[in-house]
Tab-separated table of C-alpha atoms in Angstrom:
chain	number	residue	atom	x	y	z
A	1	UNK	CA	0.026	-0.047	-0.073
A	2	UNK	CA	1.578	3.046	-1.347
A	3	UNK	CA	0.855	6.938	-0.507
A	4	UNK	CA	2.268	9.941	-2.264
A	5	UNK	CA	1.733	13.528	-1.315
A	6	UNK	CA	1.845	16.387	-3.495
A	7	UNK	CA	1.483	19.973	-2.584
A	8	UNK	CA	-0.263	23.085	-3.914
A	9	UNK	CA	0.989	26.451	-2.375
A	10	UNK	CA	0.274	30.157	-3.310
A	11	UNK	CA	3.562	32.412	-4.126
A	12	UNK	CA	1.904	34.979	-1.863
A	13	UNK	CA	2.438	33.287	1.503
A	14	UNK	CA	5.904	33.366	3.366
A	15	UNK	CA	7.821	30.365	2.461
A	16	UNK	CA	9.558	30.049	6.035
A	17	UNK	CA	6.033	29.995	7.862
A	18	UNK	CA	4.296	27.580	5.104
A	19	UNK	CA	7.312	25.146	5.435
A	20	UNK	CA	7.271	25.261	9.353
A	21	UNK	CA	3.346	24.591	9.276
A	22	UNK	CA	3.826	21.994	6.843
A	23	UNK	CA	6.499	20.333	9.012
A	24	UNK	CA	4.023	20.553	12.060
A	25	UNK	CA	1.182	19.040	10.198
A	26	UNK	CA	3.011	16.256	8.671
A	27	UNK	CA	4.001	15.543	12.375
A	28	UNK	CA	0.809	14.328	13.039
A	29	UNK	CA	0.416	11.872	10.044
A	30	UNK	CA	0.601	8.292	11.365
A	31	UNK	CA	1.094	6.526	7.873
A	32	UNK	CA	3.917	6.229	5.598
A	33	UNK	CA	4.231	8.517	2.486
A	34	UNK	CA	6.535	9.892	-0.287
A	35	UNK	CA	6.580	13.426	-0.387
A	36	UNK	CA	6.335	14.883	-3.858
A	37	UNK	CA	6.331	18.488	-3.070
A	38	UNK	CA	4.934	20.264	-6.343
A	39	UNK	CA	6.691	17.599	-8.643
A	40	UNK	CA	3.451	15.984	-10.131
A	41	UNK	CA	5.232	13.874	-12.847
A	42	UNK	CA	4.527	10.685	-11.003
A	43	UNK	CA	1.016	11.488	-9.980
A	44	UNK	CA	-1.360	8.541	-9.955
A	45	UNK	CA	1.309	6.205	-9.731
A	46	UNK	CA	1.113	5.243	-5.845
A	47	UNK	CA	-2.083	3.352	-4.567
A	48	UNK	CA	-3.217	6.725	-3.253
A	49	UNK	CA	-2.262	10.260	-4.509
A	50	UNK	CA	-3.007	13.161	-1.949
A	51	UNK	CA	-2.780	16.682	-3.020
A	52	UNK	CA	-1.766	18.808	0.090
A	53	UNK	CA	-3.530	22.293	-0.379
A	54	UNK	CA	-1.301	24.206	1.998
A	55	UNK	CA	-2.694	27.662	1.340
A	56	UNK	CA	-5.469	29.889	-0.167
A	57	UNK	CA	-4.950	31.189	-3.671
A	58	UNK	CA	-4.169	27.950	-4.994
A	59	UNK	CA	-7.194	27.325	-6.906
A	60	UNK	CA	-6.082	28.641	-10.229
A	61	UNK	CA	-2.819	26.861	-9.855
A	62	UNK	CA	-5.165	23.513	-9.517
A	63	UNK	CA	-7.275	24.608	-12.652
A	64	UNK	CA	-4.127	24.897	-14.638
A	65	UNK	CA	-2.512	21.504	-13.679
A	66	UNK	CA	-5.895	19.623	-13.589
A	67	UNK	CA	-6.128	18.538	-17.270
A	68	UNK	CA	-2.721	17.105	-17.020
A	69	UNK	CA	-3.301	14.889	-13.721
A	70	UNK	CA	-6.463	13.472	-15.606
A	71	UNK	CA	-4.058	12.221	-17.956
A	72	UNK	CA	-2.142	10.306	-15.289
A	73	UNK	CA	-5.007	9.164	-13.254
A	74	UNK	CA	-8.951	8.575	-13.445
A	75	UNK	CA	-9.344	8.371	-9.799
A	76	UNK	CA	-11.236	10.971	-7.536
A	77	UNK	CA	-9.142	13.805	-6.358
A	78	UNK	CA	-8.382	13.576	-2.795
A	79	UNK	CA	-7.407	17.143	-1.169
A	80	UNK	CA	-5.632	17.094	2.135
A	81	UNK	CA	-5.870	20.152	4.353
A	82	UNK	CA	-4.258	21.412	7.624
A	83	UNK	CA	-6.905	24.111	8.244
A	84	UNK	CA	-3.795	26.678	8.085
A	85	UNK	CA	-3.304	29.622	5.898
A	86	UNK	CA	-7.075	29.387	4.218
A	87	UNK	CA	-6.199	26.007	2.914
A	88	UNK	CA	-9.960	24.640	3.804
A	89	UNK	CA	-11.337	27.678	1.994
A	90	UNK	CA	-9.355	26.927	-1.240
A	91	UNK	CA	-10.101	23.110	-1.106
A	92	UNK	CA	-13.760	23.930	-0.858
A	93	UNK	CA	-13.535	25.959	-3.931
A	94	UNK	CA	-11.601	23.510	-5.962
A	95	UNK	CA	-14.004	20.556	-4.932
A	96	UNK	CA	-17.101	23.055	-6.089
A	97	UNK	CA	-15.213	23.482	-9.499
A	98	UNK	CA	-14.634	19.575	-9.732
A	99	UNK	CA	-18.321	18.853	-9.027
A	100	UNK	CA	-19.335	21.409	-11.588
A	101	UNK	CA	-17.463	19.695	-14.493
A	102	UNK	CA	-18.940	16.192	-13.113
A	103	UNK	CA	-15.456	15.216	-11.513
A	104	UNK	CA	-15.034	13.357	-8.205
A	105	UNK	CA	-13.130	14.506	-5.314
A	106	UNK	CA	-13.191	14.619	-1.406
A	107	UNK	CA	-11.676	17.159	1.170
A	108	UNK	CA	-9.641	15.381	3.910
A	109	UNK	CA	-10.111	17.596	6.959
A	110	UNK	CA	-10.284	17.299	10.668
A	111	UNK	CA	-8.429	16.141	13.863
A	112	UNK	CA	-5.262	14.018	13.523
A	113	UNK	CA	-7.437	10.891	14.141
A	114	UNK	CA	-9.924	11.465	11.429
A	115	UNK	CA	-7.372	12.418	8.864
A	116	UNK	CA	-5.228	9.256	9.689
A	117	UNK	CA	-8.131	6.959	9.668
A	118	UNK	CA	-9.781	8.183	6.516
A	119	UNK	CA	-6.411	8.213	4.403
A	120	UNK	CA	-5.682	4.538	5.641
A	121	UNK	CA	-9.245	3.490	4.810
A	122	UNK	CA	-8.714	5.302	1.148
A	123	UNK	CA	-5.279	3.956	0.582
A	124	UNK	CA	-6.557	0.415	1.166
A	125	UNK	CA	-9.560	1.083	-1.039
A	126	UNK	CA	-7.312	2.199	-3.749
A	127	UNK	CA	-4.932	-0.593	-3.195
A	128	UNK	CA	-7.643	-3.220	-3.788
A	129	UNK	CA	-9.275	-1.229	-6.763
A	130	UNK	CA	-5.944	-1.685	-8.610
A	131	UNK	CA	-5.668	-5.284	-7.638
A	132	UNK	CA	-9.011	-5.815	-9.197
A	133	UNK	CA	-8.550	-4.502	-12.721
A	134	UNK	CA	-7.610	-7.304	-15.080
A	135	UNK	CA	-8.593	-10.131	-12.758
A	136	UNK	CA	-10.355	-13.129	-14.530
A	137	UNK	CA	-12.928	-15.343	-12.681
A	138	UNK	CA	-14.150	-18.548	-14.048
A	139	UNK	CA	-17.843	-19.840	-14.015
A	140	UNK	CA	-17.606	-23.511	-13.906
A	141	UNK	CA	-21.143	-24.617	-15.109
A	142	UNK	CA	-24.265	-22.145	-14.496
A	143	UNK	CA	-25.567	-21.182	-11.104
A	144	UNK	CA	-27.275	-24.125	-9.404
A	145	UNK	CA	-31.181	-24.322	-10.066
A	146	UNK	CA	-31.838	-22.785	-6.932
A	147	UNK	CA	-29.978	-19.416	-7.225
A	148	UNK	CA	-32.611	-17.716	-9.094
A	149	UNK	CA	-31.322	-14.259	-8.519
A	150	UNK	CA	-27.719	-14.883	-8.252
A	151	UNK	CA	-26.782	-13.784	-11.689
A	152	UNK	CA	-23.875	-11.357	-12.739
A	153	UNK	CA	-23.668	-8.772	-15.563
A	154	UNK	CA	-20.136	-9.212	-17.073
A	155	UNK	CA	-20.482	-5.822	-18.933
A	156	UNK	CA	-21.128	-3.920	-15.798
A	157	UNK	CA	-18.568	-5.611	-13.455
A	158	UNK	CA	-15.856	-4.905	-16.265
A	159	UNK	CA	-16.732	-1.264	-16.829
A	160	UNK	CA	-16.850	-0.496	-12.802
A	161	UNK	CA	-13.776	-2.979	-11.477
A	162	UNK	CA	-12.098	-4.136	-14.669
A	163	UNK	CA	-12.712	-7.775	-13.852
A	164	UNK	CA	-13.563	-10.489	-16.720
A	165	UNK	CA	-15.645	-13.469	-16.534
A	166	UNK	CA	-14.650	-16.799	-18.247
A	167	UNK	CA	-17.288	-19.751	-18.833
A	168	UNK	CA	-15.950	-23.231	-18.256
A	169	UNK	CA	-17.983	-26.584	-18.501
A	170	UNK	CA	-18.352	-28.979	-15.942
A	171	UNK	CA	-17.221	-31.672	-18.451
A	172	UNK	CA	-13.932	-30.058	-18.654
A	173	UNK	CA	-13.253	-30.218	-14.921
A	174	UNK	CA	-14.430	-33.831	-15.124
A	175	UNK	CA	-12.078	-34.545	-18.066
A	176	UNK	CA	-9.217	-33.321	-16.089
A	177	UNK	CA	-10.076	-35.099	-13.072
A	178	UNK	CA	-9.409	-38.425	-14.638
A	179	UNK	CA	-5.995	-37.138	-15.640
A	180	UNK	CA	-4.879	-36.633	-12.083
A	181	UNK	CA	-2.911	-39.446	-10.304
A	182	UNK	CA	-2.959	-40.098	-6.871
A	183	UNK	CA	-1.025	-37.613	-4.429
A	184	UNK	CA	-0.331	-39.782	-1.741
A	185	UNK	CA	1.492	-37.541	0.642
A	186	UNK	CA	-1.433	-34.966	0.378
A	187	UNK	CA	-3.913	-37.979	0.861
A	188	UNK	CA	-1.977	-39.523	3.855
A	189	UNK	CA	-1.925	-36.113	5.695
A	190	UNK	CA	-5.598	-35.347	5.045
A	191	UNK	CA	-6.645	-38.974	6.083
A	192	UNK	CA	-5.339	-38.435	9.591
A	193	UNK	CA	-7.947	-35.966	10.117
A	194	UNK	CA	-10.889	-38.337	9.014
A	195	UNK	CA	-12.971	-39.269	11.943
A	196	UNK	CA	-14.507	-42.467	10.150
A	197	UNK	CA	-13.550	-45.090	7.342
A	198	UNK	CA	-16.596	-43.732	5.369
A	199	UNK	CA	-14.619	-40.056	5.270
A	200	UNK	CA	-11.075	-41.553	4.751
A	201	UNK	CA	-12.307	-43.425	1.867
A	202	UNK	CA	-13.632	-40.017	0.378
A	203	UNK	CA	-9.968	-38.456	0.843
A	204	UNK	CA	-8.569	-39.450	-2.288
A	205	UNK	CA	-11.292	-38.100	-4.645
A	206	UNK	CA	-11.114	-34.947	-2.721
A	207	UNK	CA	-7.513	-34.506	-3.191
A	208	UNK	CA	-7.728	-35.229	-7.037
A	209	UNK	CA	-10.437	-32.873	-7.225
A	210	UNK	CA	-8.209	-30.059	-5.710
A	211	UNK	CA	-5.582	-30.591	-8.174
A	212	UNK	CA	-8.105	-30.650	-11.214
A	213	UNK	CA	-9.252	-27.378	-10.273
A	214	UNK	CA	-5.946	-26.120	-9.524
A	215	UNK	CA	-4.982	-27.321	-13.195
A	216	UNK	CA	-8.055	-25.435	-14.619
A	217	UNK	CA	-7.122	-22.459	-12.912
A	218	UNK	CA	-3.666	-22.537	-14.308
A	219	UNK	CA	-5.066	-23.167	-17.942
A	220	UNK	CA	-7.278	-20.083	-17.957
A	221	UNK	CA	-5.010	-18.020	-15.992
A	222	UNK	CA	-7.648	-17.387	-13.389
A	223	UNK	CA	-7.853	-15.256	-10.238
A	224	UNK	CA	-10.802	-17.128	-8.792
A	225	UNK	CA	-13.769	-19.158	-9.713
A	226	UNK	CA	-17.111	-20.559	-8.754
A	227	UNK	CA	-18.409	-24.188	-9.679
A	228	UNK	CA	-21.707	-25.641	-9.807
A	229	UNK	CA	-20.619	-28.173	-7.347
A	230	UNK	CA	-23.665	-30.229	-6.680
A	231	UNK	CA	-23.184	-31.574	-10.117
A	232	UNK	CA	-20.111	-33.533	-8.874
A	233	UNK	CA	-22.057	-35.449	-6.323
A	234	UNK	CA	-23.697	-37.801	-8.855
A	235	UNK	CA	-20.736	-38.155	-11.045
A	236	UNK	CA	-17.757	-38.287	-8.569
A	237	UNK	CA	-19.809	-39.147	-5.314
A	238	UNK	CA	-17.590	-36.205	-3.709
A	239	UNK	CA	-17.739	-32.830	-3.457
A	240	UNK	CA	-15.343	-29.796	-3.795
A	241	UNK	CA	-15.483	-28.438	-0.345
A	242	UNK	CA	-11.993	-29.551	0.408
A	243	UNK	CA	-10.584	-28.137	-2.741
A	244	UNK	CA	-12.210	-24.760	-2.201
A	245	UNK	CA	-10.915	-24.544	1.380
A	246	UNK	CA	-7.428	-25.239	0.269
A	247	UNK	CA	-7.393	-23.166	-2.904
A	248	UNK	CA	-8.810	-20.314	-1.022
A	249	UNK	CA	-6.168	-20.588	1.569
A	250	UNK	CA	-3.697	-20.404	-1.485
A	251	UNK	CA	-4.836	-17.149	-2.670
A	252	UNK	CA	-7.394	-18.411	-5.483
A	253	UNK	CA	-10.696	-17.467	-4.702
A	254	UNK	CA	-13.102	-20.295	-5.114
A	255	UNK	CA	-16.942	-19.957	-4.345
A	256	UNK	CA	-19.900	-22.751	-4.176
A	257	UNK	CA	-22.779	-23.403	-6.390
A	258	UNK	CA	-21.916	-21.374	-9.273
A	259	UNK	CA	-22.779	-17.986	-7.234
A	260	UNK	CA	-21.250	-15.321	-9.175
A	261	UNK	CA	-22.231	-12.428	-6.990
A	262	UNK	CA	-20.841	-14.217	-3.855
A	263	UNK	CA	-17.482	-15.012	-5.983
A	264	UNK	CA	-17.397	-11.162	-6.708
A	265	UNK	CA	-17.634	-10.413	-2.986
A	266	UNK	CA	-15.110	-12.806	-2.211
A	267	UNK	CA	-12.861	-11.138	-4.746
A	268	UNK	CA	-13.368	-7.971	-3.228
A	269	UNK	CA	-12.748	-9.115	0.265
A	270	UNK	CA	-9.432	-10.772	-0.911
A	271	UNK	CA	-8.318	-7.415	-2.482
A	272	UNK	CA	-9.111	-5.453	0.516
A	273	UNK	CA	-8.511	-7.817	3.388
A	274	UNK	CA	-6.196	-10.615	2.200
A	275	UNK	CA	-8.668	-13.315	2.621
A	276	UNK	CA	-11.615	-14.519	0.553
A	277	UNK	CA	-14.161	-14.560	3.208
A	278	UNK	CA	-16.450	-17.316	4.491
A	279	UNK	CA	-19.405	-17.825	2.107
A	280	UNK	CA	-22.135	-18.512	4.156
A	281	UNK	CA	-25.949	-19.270	4.113
A	282	UNK	CA	-27.853	-17.485	6.929
A	283	UNK	CA	-29.625	-20.166	8.658
A	284	UNK	CA	-31.445	-18.316	11.634
A	285	UNK	CA	-31.910	-14.536	12.517
A	286	UNK	CA	-33.041	-13.162	15.515
A	287	UNK	CA	-34.828	-9.842	14.379
A	288	UNK	CA	-34.982	-8.079	17.434
A	289	UNK	CA	-31.357	-9.073	18.981
A	290	UNK	CA	-29.445	-9.136	15.755
A	291	UNK	CA	-28.035	-12.604	16.438
A	292	UNK	CA	-27.460	-14.549	13.265
A	293	UNK	CA	-26.382	-18.328	12.781
A	294	UNK	CA	-24.779	-18.823	9.372
A	295	UNK	CA	-23.268	-22.041	8.020
A	296	UNK	CA	-21.609	-23.696	4.993
A	297	UNK	CA	-19.736	-26.934	4.325
A	298	UNK	CA	-16.530	-25.063	3.368
A	299	UNK	CA	-14.249	-22.252	4.384
A	300	UNK	CA	-11.016	-20.958	3.697
A	301	UNK	CA	-8.314	-22.844	5.569
A	302	UNK	CA	-6.241	-19.654	6.329
A	303	UNK	CA	-9.086	-18.165	8.049
A	304	UNK	CA	-9.633	-20.850	11.039
A	305	UNK	CA	-7.716	-21.876	14.025
A	306	UNK	CA	-8.335	-25.524	13.216
A	307	UNK	CA	-10.734	-27.440	11.116
A	308	UNK	CA	-12.235	-31.154	11.288
A	309	UNK	CA	-13.526	-33.322	8.499
A	310	UNK	CA	-17.204	-34.443	8.406
A	311	UNK	CA	-19.652	-35.428	5.499
A	312	UNK	CA	-21.196	-33.078	3.176
A	313	UNK	CA	-24.275	-31.900	4.876
A	314	UNK	CA	-27.297	-32.082	2.221
A	315	UNK	CA	-26.105	-35.451	0.402
A	316	UNK	CA	-24.239	-37.241	3.471
A	317	UNK	CA	-21.268	-38.267	1.247
A	318	UNK	CA	-17.851	-36.985	0.305
A	319	UNK	CA	-15.921	-34.528	2.607
A	320	UNK	CA	-17.143	-31.365	4.212
A	321	UNK	CA	-15.029	-28.971	6.247
A	322	UNK	CA	-15.769	-27.895	9.738
A	323	UNK	CA	-13.943	-24.701	10.576
A	324	UNK	CA	-13.288	-22.896	13.740
A	325	UNK	CA	-12.428	-19.115	13.492
A	326	UNK	CA	-11.350	-17.095	16.036
A	327	UNK	CA	-13.965	-15.152	17.924
A	328	UNK	CA	-13.917	-11.262	17.380
A	329	UNK	CA	-14.823	-8.803	15.025
A	330	UNK	CA	-16.242	-9.513	11.547
A	331	UNK	CA	-17.954	-7.531	8.669
A	332	UNK	CA	-20.816	-9.265	6.586
A	333	UNK	CA	-20.366	-8.175	3.054
A	334	UNK	CA	-22.357	-8.853	-0.469
A	335	UNK	CA	-22.591	-7.143	-3.612
A	336	UNK	CA	-25.287	-7.696	-6.410
A	337	UNK	CA	-24.288	-9.277	-9.590
A	338	UNK	CA	-24.280	-5.689	-11.433
A	339	UNK	CA	-22.706	-4.088	-8.800
A	340	UNK	CA	-25.721	-1.587	-8.347
A	341	UNK	CA	-26.248	-2.565	-4.698
A	342	UNK	CA	-24.327	-4.077	-1.686
A	343	UNK	CA	-24.468	-4.702	1.926
A	344	UNK	CA	-22.220	-4.235	4.546
A	345	UNK	CA	-22.592	-4.589	8.568
A	346	UNK	CA	-20.093	-4.968	11.257
A	347	UNK	CA	-20.597	-7.580	13.740
A	348	UNK	CA	-18.646	-10.061	16.100
A	349	UNK	CA	-18.240	-13.682	15.857
A	350	UNK	CA	-19.726	-15.210	19.333
A	351	UNK	CA	-19.024	-18.639	18.820
A	352	UNK	CA	-18.488	-21.437	16.337
A	353	UNK	CA	-20.740	-24.895	16.893
A	354	UNK	CA	-21.277	-28.072	15.323
A	355	UNK	CA	-24.815	-29.034	15.358
A	356	UNK	CA	-25.494	-32.120	13.245
A	357	UNK	CA	-28.519	-30.895	11.303
A	358	UNK	CA	-26.783	-28.072	9.533
A	359	UNK	CA	-23.991	-27.250	7.209
A	360	UNK	CA	-20.764	-28.104	9.002
A	361	UNK	CA	-19.057	-24.772	9.483
A	362	UNK	CA	-21.417	-22.635	11.757
A	363	UNK	CA	-20.852	-19.261	13.348
A	364	UNK	CA	-22.972	-17.402	15.853
A	365	UNK	CA	-22.600	-13.729	14.661
A	366	UNK	CA	-23.907	-10.799	16.734
A	367	UNK	CA	-24.784	-7.573	14.304
A	368	UNK	CA	-23.226	-4.576	15.750
A	369	UNK	CA	-26.575	-2.792	14.822
A	370	UNK	CA	-29.268	-5.139	15.346
A	371	UNK	CA	-31.744	-3.131	13.033
A	372	UNK	CA	-29.756	-4.462	10.072
A	373	UNK	CA	-31.309	-7.958	10.839
A	374	UNK	CA	-34.162	-6.532	8.793
A	375	UNK	CA	-32.252	-6.516	5.763
A	376	UNK	CA	-32.140	-10.348	5.488
A	377	UNK	CA	-35.980	-10.401	5.853
A	378	UNK	CA	-37.219	-7.642	3.590
A	379	UNK	CA	-34.338	-6.839	1.041
A	380	UNK	CA	-31.569	-9.233	1.032
A	381	UNK	CA	-28.899	-9.655	-2.303
A	382	UNK	CA	-29.589	-13.338	-2.722
A	383	UNK	CA	-28.970	-16.130	-0.149
A	384	UNK	CA	-25.028	-16.499	0.336
A	385	UNK	CA	-23.244	-13.725	2.213
A	386	UNK	CA	-19.526	-13.286	2.913
A	387	UNK	CA	-18.024	-13.115	6.545
A	388	UNK	CA	-14.660	-11.220	6.716
A	389	UNK	CA	-12.576	-11.045	9.553
A	390	UNK	CA	-12.139	-7.476	11.348
A	391	UNK	CA	-14.496	-4.533	10.967
A	392	UNK	CA	-13.648	-3.193	7.276
A	393	UNK	CA	-17.342	-1.890	6.124
A	394	UNK	CA	-15.854	1.731	5.634
A	395	UNK	CA	-13.512	0.426	2.957
A	396	UNK	CA	-15.940	-1.579	1.082
A	397	UNK	CA	-18.408	1.346	1.092
A	398	UNK	CA	-15.386	3.511	-0.222
A	399	UNK	CA	-14.497	1.262	-2.733
A	400	UNK	CA	-18.142	0.705	-4.279
A	401	UNK	CA	-19.470	4.183	-3.670
A	402	UNK	CA	-16.576	5.882	-5.543
């Protein structure tokens, strides 16, 4: 995550005084940055470029260089102000000018705590945006039949975030599976976690499917994929739960049931936080207290403290993953398939549990704002939602609203 700071200064102001004020202001900043002063030749190259409006009387200077800056970056203009020497007034005039010309911008102004928090949010957001451009996502098979609202708009996603989709058939995965030999070491290590002979017998197939999907990723140069996984049950008598859990941990975003909006949500989560997030079904919700139970049969292995093997819940065959995440802050996140809507809610993971009549990974989550439980019951974005470690709603909001 890189940040560069450029300056706007009026020649009417005393240089010694302005330099001293700049030194004092920079002393309150708690993030690392490259100070470029008035040399804008590298503007837009860092994840986040800030324009520090040091004084008033700089509006004309900005207007003069603004066309050049737009050739170097299409991102909003972020105007950093200290509140000294009429810098806020100048920033407001500049922002008004940008709005009149249908351009985006924001004034970053306030106490040190606010400025540091906001700059870090914006830097994470802009870094994530850069990562997303040019990413390729595979859609293996179509969305499962029950996902009647979980479609995507490839054009809207390409235009907004620069992400491309690649359609791949289930038949190609099955053909690739047949070419995969036994990975004895991987099977032996996984079999040690098997609590029964039935699950131990399913290990070789689960491991072969992992290697088959990894080969598909390499073949199509994918950053992630979603698979119509239930189609595998009748053919392979196994599931992709283990494969997805392991691939996610390796940085390949992998989702279930051909759910493309959830795959997008997971990809954004990885770009922002470094982990894909837990694709989960809300199973129970208390609309008064805001307590939720979410569950699914796979979870990225780099998100859990430990995991156990079980069967896949709905079918009772193959391998499902029961993962135990650390208690603490989480964010619930989901985007729609055309990115026209999104949902974020900060919450806390209260406990993980293991009821026999639910998907294997189960989390009890408490919404920070219980009123947000109403969203799930009145206007949800599909079924699956993504559980992300930490409180990062503000970064998601910044990314999707910019």
